[in-house]
Amino acid sequence: EDQVTQSPEALRLQEGESSSLNCSYTVSGLRGLFWYRQDPGKGPEFLFTLYSAGEEKEKERLKATLTKKESFLHITAPKPEDSATYLCAGDNTDKLIFGTGTRLQVFP
Amino acid sequence: DTGVSQDPRHKITKRGQNVTFRCDPISEHNRLYWYRQTLGQGPEFLTYFQNEAQLEKSRLLSDRFSAERPKGSFSTLEIQRTEQGDSAMYLCASRPQGVVEAFFGQGTRLTVV
């Protein structure tokens, strides 16, 4: 069965303390791996799409990477406004299969 | 505003009542998706349309749930005889053809009391 697993479930960081979020996937025929950010009570907001192993994308303090089995979201020198839930999703048959997310809290 | 629009944003209903939600996708997007999200979980796929055709339904979608997209534009999701377990955030997303990002609306928060 197609599955996306994210770890850790929750992460607390001090402002400026860099870290990584993990997304492991077992999605047959994966065509794309997506990262979203979700603030409480709101819909997911698109961040990145990765299509093939070795690909990397960056946006401000965030960098997403992809291997054949995992994706990582690296957060460099986070700020309190980076606090949110980060979701990853795999696309195989025209729909996105989401993980349960990592809830990130960044303290000043 | 050119984003995905959902209405209402919040709905409180009594158990056993029927509810209907509406989603207006981004105009040039031919694919439209419905997801359900409960607290602490990721969005779970319910169903999707390509234009007016409903192409896939999750086994999570019981026969109390029905979705339509009559003219390939807006979509409605109806839940009949609501149960407390239906309480969740219902998210709509749209995307154009291809392996590209889906854009989500702000969701409809349903509370069944």
PDB file of C-alpha atoms in Angstrom:
ATOM      1  CA  GLU A   1       0.000   0.000   0.000  1.00  0.00           C
ATOM      2  CA  ASP A   2       1.256   3.462  -0.860  1.00  0.00           C
ATOM      3  CA  GLN A   3       2.410   5.298   2.227  1.00  0.00           C
ATOM      4  CA  VAL A   4       4.163   8.504   3.282  1.00  0.00           C
ATOM      5  CA  THR A   5       5.713   8.706   6.754  1.00  0.00           C
ATOM      6  CA  GLN A   6       7.047  11.860   8.345  1.00  0.00           C
ATOM      7  CA  SER A   7       9.342  12.296  11.322  1.00  0.00           C
ATOM      8  CA  PRO A   8       9.586  13.681  13.865  1.00  0.00           C
ATOM      9  CA  GLU A   9       5.916  14.324  14.697  1.00  0.00           C
ATOM     10  CA  ALA A  10       6.894  17.502  16.516  1.00  0.00           C
ATOM     11  CA  LEU A  11      10.059  19.576  16.674  1.00  0.00           C
ATOM     12  CA  ARG A  12      10.926  22.472  18.957  1.00  0.00           C
ATOM     13  CA  LEU A  13      13.831  24.675  17.934  1.00  0.00           C
ATOM     14  CA  GLN A  14      15.466  27.756  19.283  1.00  0.00           C
ATOM     15  CA  GLU A  15      15.604  30.622  16.824  1.00  0.00           C
ATOM     16  CA  GLY A  16      18.694  30.121  14.657  1.00  0.00           C
ATOM     17  CA  GLU A  17      18.993  26.398  15.430  1.00  0.00           C
ATOM     18  CA  SER A  18      19.079  24.560  12.079  1.00  0.00           C
ATOM     19  CA  SER A  19      17.476  21.127  11.641  1.00  0.00           C
ATOM     20  CA  SER A  20      15.941  18.714   9.139  1.00  0.00           C
ATOM     21  CA  LEU A  21      12.517  17.125   8.712  1.00  0.00           C
ATOM     22  CA  ASN A  22      12.240  13.667   7.173  1.00  0.00           C
ATOM     23  CA  CYS A  23       9.707  12.229   4.741  1.00  0.00           C
ATOM     24  CA  SER A  24       9.948   8.531   3.845  1.00  0.00           C
ATOM     25  CA  TYR A  25       7.777   7.224   1.047  1.00  0.00           C
ATOM     26  CA  THR A  26       6.748   3.907  -0.377  1.00  0.00           C
ATOM     27  CA  VAL A  27       4.701   5.143  -3.308  1.00  0.00           C
ATOM     28  CA  SER A  28       4.762   2.955  -6.393  1.00  0.00           C
ATOM     29  CA  GLY A  29       5.472   4.868  -9.569  1.00  0.00           C
ATOM     30  CA  LEU A  30       6.153   8.119  -7.730  1.00  0.00           C
ATOM     31  CA  ARG A  31       5.896  10.987 -10.193  1.00  0.00           C
ATOM     32  CA  GLY A  32       6.535  13.857  -7.811  1.00  0.00           C
ATOM     33  CA  LEU A  33       7.173  14.641  -4.140  1.00  0.00           C
ATOM     34  CA  PHE A  34       5.546  17.777  -2.739  1.00  0.00           C
ATOM     35  CA  TRP A  35       6.174  19.842   0.383  1.00  0.00           C
ATOM     36  CA  TYR A  36       3.490  22.065   1.886  1.00  0.00           C
ATOM     37  CA  ARG A  37       3.303  24.365   4.882  1.00  0.00           C
ATOM     38  CA  GLN A  38       0.070  24.520   6.916  1.00  0.00           C
ATOM     39  CA  ASP A  39      -0.791  27.131   9.519  1.00  0.00           C
ATOM     40  CA  PRO A  40      -3.484  26.336  12.130  1.00  0.00           C
ATOM     41  CA  GLY A  41      -7.010  26.500  10.730  1.00  0.00           C
ATOM     42  CA  LYS A  42      -5.826  27.104   7.169  1.00  0.00           C
ATOM     43  CA  GLY A  43      -5.335  25.069   4.017  1.00  0.00           C
ATOM     44  CA  PRO A  44      -1.892  23.784   2.994  1.00  0.00           C
ATOM     45  CA  GLU A  45       0.357  26.246   1.170  1.00  0.00           C
ATOM     46  CA  PHE A  46       2.616  24.895  -1.570  1.00  0.00           C
ATOM     47  CA  LEU A  47       6.391  25.061  -1.036  1.00  0.00           C
ATOM     48  CA  PHE A  48       8.279  22.693  -3.389  1.00  0.00           C
ATOM     49  CA  THR A  49       7.951  19.942  -5.973  1.00  0.00           C
ATOM     50  CA  LEU A  50      10.767  17.422  -6.479  1.00  0.00           C
ATOM     51  CA  TYR A  51      10.702  15.034  -9.419  1.00  0.00           C
ATOM     52  CA  SER A  52      13.847  12.901  -9.345  1.00  0.00           C
ATOM     53  CA  ALA A  53      16.481  11.615  -6.923  1.00  0.00           C
ATOM     54  CA  GLY A  54      19.273  14.109  -6.398  1.00  0.00           C
ATOM     55  CA  GLU A  55      17.088  17.114  -7.050  1.00  0.00           C
ATOM     56  CA  GLU A  56      17.263  20.057  -4.631  1.00  0.00           C
ATOM     57  CA  LYS A  57      15.155  23.211  -4.341  1.00  0.00           C
ATOM     58  CA  GLU A  58      15.553  26.238  -2.094  1.00  0.00           C
ATOM     59  CA  LYS A  59      13.343  29.024  -0.872  1.00  0.00           C
ATOM     60  CA  GLU A  60      14.575  31.488   1.738  1.00  0.00           C
ATOM     61  CA  ARG A  61      15.578  29.399   4.808  1.00  0.00           C
ATOM     62  CA  LEU A  62      14.173  26.154   3.394  1.00  0.00           C
ATOM     63  CA  LYS A  63      15.854  23.569   1.202  1.00  0.00           C
ATOM     64  CA  ALA A  64      14.205  20.354   0.019  1.00  0.00           C
ATOM     65  CA  THR A  65      16.129  17.320  -1.226  1.00  0.00           C
ATOM     66  CA  LEU A  66      15.052  13.967  -2.661  1.00  0.00           C
ATOM     67  CA  THR A  67      16.555  10.482  -2.681  1.00  0.00           C
ATOM     68  CA  LYS A  68      15.012   7.266  -3.997  1.00  0.00           C
ATOM     69  CA  LYS A  69      13.362   6.566  -0.644  1.00  0.00           C
ATOM     70  CA  GLU A  70      13.279   9.831   1.296  1.00  0.00           C
ATOM     71  CA  SER A  71      12.959  13.552   1.134  1.00  0.00           C
ATOM     72  CA  PHE A  72      14.374  16.035   3.589  1.00  0.00           C
ATOM     73  CA  LEU A  73      13.315  19.571   4.371  1.00  0.00           C
ATOM     74  CA  HIS A  74      16.284  21.445   5.795  1.00  0.00           C
ATOM     75  CA  ILE A  75      15.585  24.595   7.778  1.00  0.00           C
ATOM     76  CA  THR A  76      18.558  26.912   8.203  1.00  0.00           C
ATOM     77  CA  ALA A  77      18.569  29.479  11.005  1.00  0.00           C
ATOM     78  CA  PRO A  78      14.795  29.300  11.538  1.00  0.00           C
ATOM     79  CA  LYS A  79      12.739  32.217  12.789  1.00  0.00           C
ATOM     80  CA  PRO A  80       9.544  32.151  14.888  1.00  0.00           C
ATOM     81  CA  GLU A  81       7.499  32.850  11.752  1.00  0.00           C
ATOM     82  CA  ASP A  82       8.624  29.468  10.379  1.00  0.00           C
ATOM     83  CA  SER A  83       6.465  27.801  13.042  1.00  0.00           C
ATOM     84  CA  ALA A  84       3.858  25.671  11.247  1.00  0.00           C
ATOM     85  CA  THR A  85       3.074  22.087  10.288  1.00  0.00           C
ATOM     86  CA  TYR A  86       5.081  20.869   7.310  1.00  0.00           C
ATOM     87  CA  LEU A  87       3.432  18.227   5.153  1.00  0.00           C
ATOM     88  CA  CYS A  88       4.939  16.090   2.430  1.00  0.00           C
ATOM     89  CA  ALA A  89       2.941  14.248  -0.212  1.00  0.00           C
ATOM     90  CA  GLY A  90       3.657  11.769  -2.999  1.00  0.00           C
ATOM     91  CA  ASP A  91       1.897  11.752  -6.365  1.00  0.00           C
ATOM     92  CA  ASN A  92       1.513   8.486  -8.231  1.00  0.00           C
ATOM     93  CA  THR A  93      -1.880   8.218  -9.898  1.00  0.00           C
ATOM     94  CA  ASP A  94      -2.954  11.819 -10.172  1.00  0.00           C
ATOM     95  CA  LYS A  95      -3.659  12.286  -6.480  1.00  0.00           C
ATOM     96  CA  LEU A  96      -1.504  13.386  -3.560  1.00  0.00           C
ATOM     97  CA  ILE A  97      -0.906  10.971  -0.668  1.00  0.00           C
ATOM     98  CA  PHE A  98       0.011  12.950   2.449  1.00  0.00           C
ATOM     99  CA  GLY A  99       2.018  12.126   5.520  1.00  0.00           C
ATOM    100  CA  THR A 100       0.806  13.173   8.957  1.00  0.00           C
ATOM    101  CA  GLY A 101       3.128  16.176   9.066  1.00  0.00           C
ATOM    102  CA  THR A 102       5.799  17.582  11.357  1.00  0.00           C
ATOM    103  CA  ARG A 103       4.663  20.289  13.735  1.00  0.00           C
ATOM    104  CA  LEU A 104       7.514  22.798  14.029  1.00  0.00           C
ATOM    105  CA  GLN A 105       7.743  25.373  16.803  1.00  0.00           C
ATOM    106  CA  VAL A 106      10.536  27.953  16.748  1.00  0.00           C
ATOM    107  CA  PHE A 107      11.108  29.915  19.948  1.00  0.00           C
ATOM    108  CA  PRO A 108      12.838  33.304  20.124  1.00  0.00           C
TER     109      PRO A 108
ATOM    110  CA  ASP B   1      -9.024  36.772  -5.826  1.00  0.00           C
ATOM    111  CA  THR B   2      -7.798  33.951  -8.058  1.00  0.00           C
ATOM    112  CA  GLY B   3      -7.269  31.248  -5.432  1.00  0.00           C
ATOM    113  CA  VAL B   4      -9.422  28.260  -4.512  1.00  0.00           C
ATOM    114  CA  SER B   5     -12.520  29.382  -2.646  1.00  0.00           C
ATOM    115  CA  GLN B   6     -14.551  27.270  -0.222  1.00  0.00           C
ATOM    116  CA  ASP B   7     -17.883  28.031   1.356  1.00  0.00           C
ATOM    117  CA  PRO B   8     -18.839  28.016   4.169  1.00  0.00           C
ATOM    118  CA  ARG B   9     -15.674  28.313   6.256  1.00  0.00           C
ATOM    119  CA  HIS B  10     -17.389  26.851   9.301  1.00  0.00           C
ATOM    120  CA  LYS B  11     -20.478  24.697   9.723  1.00  0.00           C
ATOM    121  CA  ILE B  12     -22.042  23.372  12.902  1.00  0.00           C
ATOM    122  CA  THR B  13     -24.804  20.833  12.415  1.00  0.00           C
ATOM    123  CA  LYS B  14     -26.801  18.388  14.460  1.00  0.00           C
ATOM    124  CA  ARG B  15     -26.249  14.683  14.035  1.00  0.00           C
ATOM    125  CA  GLY B  16     -28.494  13.280  11.343  1.00  0.00           C
ATOM    126  CA  GLN B  17     -28.738  16.483   9.317  1.00  0.00           C
ATOM    127  CA  ASN B  18     -27.484  16.855   5.747  1.00  0.00           C
ATOM    128  CA  VAL B  19     -24.780  19.378   4.843  1.00  0.00           C
ATOM    129  CA  THR B  20     -23.400  20.638   1.551  1.00  0.00           C
ATOM    130  CA  PHE B  21     -20.104  22.390   0.903  1.00  0.00           C
ATOM    131  CA  ARG B  22     -19.032  24.296  -2.166  1.00  0.00           C
ATOM    132  CA  CYS B  23     -15.649  24.680  -3.816  1.00  0.00           C
ATOM    133  CA  ASP B  24     -14.723  27.118  -6.579  1.00  0.00           C
ATOM    134  CA  PRO B  25     -11.374  26.110  -8.104  1.00  0.00           C
ATOM    135  CA  ILE B  26      -8.857  28.255  -9.937  1.00  0.00           C
ATOM    136  CA  SER B  27     -10.573  28.872 -13.254  1.00  0.00           C
ATOM    137  CA  GLU B  28      -8.136  27.232 -15.658  1.00  0.00           C
ATOM    138  CA  HIS B  29      -7.602  24.120 -13.502  1.00  0.00           C
ATOM    139  CA  ASN B  30      -9.358  21.056 -14.873  1.00  0.00           C
ATOM    140  CA  ARG B  31      -8.702  18.778 -11.879  1.00  0.00           C
ATOM    141  CA  LEU B  32     -10.451  19.245  -8.549  1.00  0.00           C
ATOM    142  CA  TYR B  33      -9.879  17.271  -5.358  1.00  0.00           C
ATOM    143  CA  TRP B  34     -11.638  16.818  -2.029  1.00  0.00           C
ATOM    144  CA  TYR B  35      -9.671  15.886   1.083  1.00  0.00           C
ATOM    145  CA  ARG B  36     -10.634  15.428   4.730  1.00  0.00           C
ATOM    146  CA  GLN B  37      -8.305  16.346   7.587  1.00  0.00           C
ATOM    147  CA  THR B  38      -8.728  15.573  11.258  1.00  0.00           C
ATOM    148  CA  LEU B  39      -6.697  17.081  14.083  1.00  0.00           C
ATOM    149  CA  GLY B  40      -3.058  15.998  14.040  1.00  0.00           C
ATOM    150  CA  GLN B  41      -3.407  14.116  10.756  1.00  0.00           C
ATOM    151  CA  GLY B  42      -2.484  14.872   7.175  1.00  0.00           C
ATOM    152  CA  PRO B  43      -5.162  15.408   4.535  1.00  0.00           C
ATOM    153  CA  GLU B  44      -6.848  12.158   3.424  1.00  0.00           C
ATOM    154  CA  PHE B  45      -7.929  11.834  -0.186  1.00  0.00           C
ATOM    155  CA  LEU B  46     -11.686  11.504  -0.726  1.00  0.00           C
ATOM    156  CA  THR B  47     -12.345  11.974  -4.437  1.00  0.00           C
ATOM    157  CA  TYR B  48     -11.304  13.871  -7.541  1.00  0.00           C
ATOM    158  CA  PHE B  49     -12.693  15.173 -10.809  1.00  0.00           C
ATOM    159  CA  GLN B  50     -11.179  15.839 -14.168  1.00  0.00           C
ATOM    160  CA  ASN B  51     -13.495  18.399 -15.691  1.00  0.00           C
ATOM    161  CA  GLU B  52     -16.983  17.070 -14.870  1.00  0.00           C
ATOM    162  CA  ALA B  53     -15.963  13.404 -14.621  1.00  0.00           C
ATOM    163  CA  GLN B  54     -15.450  11.896 -11.181  1.00  0.00           C
ATOM    164  CA  LEU B  55     -12.418   9.676 -11.785  1.00  0.00           C
ATOM    165  CA  GLU B  56     -11.668   8.173  -8.392  1.00  0.00           C
ATOM    166  CA  LYS B  57     -13.312   7.762  -5.010  1.00  0.00           C
ATOM    167  CA  SER B  58     -11.549   6.623  -1.859  1.00  0.00           C
ATOM    168  CA  ARG B  59     -12.933   3.683   0.065  1.00  0.00           C
ATOM    169  CA  LEU B  60     -13.139   6.209   2.926  1.00  0.00           C
ATOM    170  CA  LEU B  61     -16.029   7.804   1.050  1.00  0.00           C
ATOM    171  CA  SER B  62     -19.097   6.045   2.409  1.00  0.00           C
ATOM    172  CA  ASP B  63     -22.382   6.095   0.516  1.00  0.00           C
ATOM    173  CA  ARG B  64     -23.503   9.000   2.724  1.00  0.00           C
ATOM    174  CA  PHE B  65     -21.008  11.181   0.850  1.00  0.00           C
ATOM    175  CA  SER B  66     -21.591  12.415  -2.673  1.00  0.00           C
ATOM    176  CA  ALA B  67     -19.673  14.900  -4.777  1.00  0.00           C
ATOM    177  CA  GLU B  68     -20.537  16.606  -8.024  1.00  0.00           C
ATOM    178  CA  ARG B  69     -18.921  18.927 -10.510  1.00  0.00           C
ATOM    179  CA  PRO B  70     -21.764  19.437 -12.958  1.00  0.00           C
ATOM    180  CA  LYS B  71     -20.213  21.805 -15.469  1.00  0.00           C
ATOM    181  CA  GLY B  72     -16.563  21.169 -14.797  1.00  0.00           C
ATOM    182  CA  SER B  73     -16.280  24.359 -12.786  1.00  0.00           C
ATOM    183  CA  PHE B  74     -17.381  24.508  -9.116  1.00  0.00           C
ATOM    184  CA  SER B  75     -17.942  21.357  -7.076  1.00  0.00           C
ATOM    185  CA  THR B  76     -20.179  20.407  -4.176  1.00  0.00           C
ATOM    186  CA  LEU B  77     -19.651  17.800  -1.478  1.00  0.00           C
ATOM    187  CA  GLU B  78     -22.760  16.596   0.328  1.00  0.00           C
ATOM    188  CA  ILE B  79     -22.841  14.545   3.505  1.00  0.00           C
ATOM    189  CA  GLN B  80     -26.162  12.938   4.351  1.00  0.00           C
ATOM    190  CA  ARG B  81     -27.234  11.873   7.848  1.00  0.00           C
ATOM    191  CA  THR B  82     -24.130  13.361   9.454  1.00  0.00           C
ATOM    192  CA  GLU B  83     -22.404  11.508  12.276  1.00  0.00           C
ATOM    193  CA  GLN B  84     -20.043  12.831  14.950  1.00  0.00           C
ATOM    194  CA  GLY B  85     -17.180  11.049  13.198  1.00  0.00           C
ATOM    195  CA  ASP B  86     -17.704  13.316  10.200  1.00  0.00           C
ATOM    196  CA  SER B  87     -16.380  16.277  12.196  1.00  0.00           C
ATOM    197  CA  ALA B  88     -13.250  17.397  10.357  1.00  0.00           C
ATOM    198  CA  MET B  89     -11.792  20.004   8.038  1.00  0.00           C
ATOM    199  CA  TYR B  90     -12.870  19.423   4.444  1.00  0.00           C
ATOM    200  CA  LEU B  91     -10.310  20.724   1.989  1.00  0.00           C
ATOM    201  CA  CYS B  92     -10.681  21.361  -1.712  1.00  0.00           C
ATOM    202  CA  ALA B  93      -7.739  21.636  -4.095  1.00  0.00           C
ATOM    203  CA  SER B  94      -7.329  22.224  -7.806  1.00  0.00           C
ATOM    204  CA  ARG B  95      -4.510  21.740 -10.269  1.00  0.00           C
ATOM    205  CA  PRO B  96      -4.001  21.872 -14.020  1.00  0.00           C
ATOM    206  CA  GLN B  97      -2.988  18.843 -16.086  1.00  0.00           C
ATOM    207  CA  GLY B  98       0.410  17.328 -15.304  1.00  0.00           C
ATOM    208  CA  VAL B  99       2.484  16.484 -12.266  1.00  0.00           C
ATOM    209  CA  VAL B 100       2.294  19.915 -10.740  1.00  0.00           C
ATOM    210  CA  GLU B 101       1.356  21.380  -7.424  1.00  0.00           C
ATOM    211  CA  ALA B 102      -2.216  21.422  -6.209  1.00  0.00           C
ATOM    212  CA  PHE B 103      -3.547  24.642  -4.704  1.00  0.00           C
ATOM    213  CA  PHE B 104      -5.723  24.333  -1.645  1.00  0.00           C
ATOM    214  CA  GLY B 105      -8.598  26.399  -0.364  1.00  0.00           C
ATOM    215  CA  GLN B 106      -8.911  27.450   3.271  1.00  0.00           C
ATOM    216  CA  GLY B 107     -11.199  24.544   4.037  1.00  0.00           C
ATOM    217  CA  THR B 108     -14.617  24.087   5.617  1.00  0.00           C
ATOM    218  CA  ARG B 109     -14.550  23.166   9.288  1.00  0.00           C
ATOM    219  CA  LEU B 110     -17.485  20.844  10.053  1.00  0.00           C
ATOM    220  CA  THR B 111     -18.601  20.198  13.623  1.00  0.00           C
ATOM    221  CA  VAL B 112     -21.344  17.631  14.195  1.00  0.00           C
ATOM    222  CA  VAL B 113     -22.994  17.932  17.618  1.00  0.00           C
TER     223      VAL B 113
END
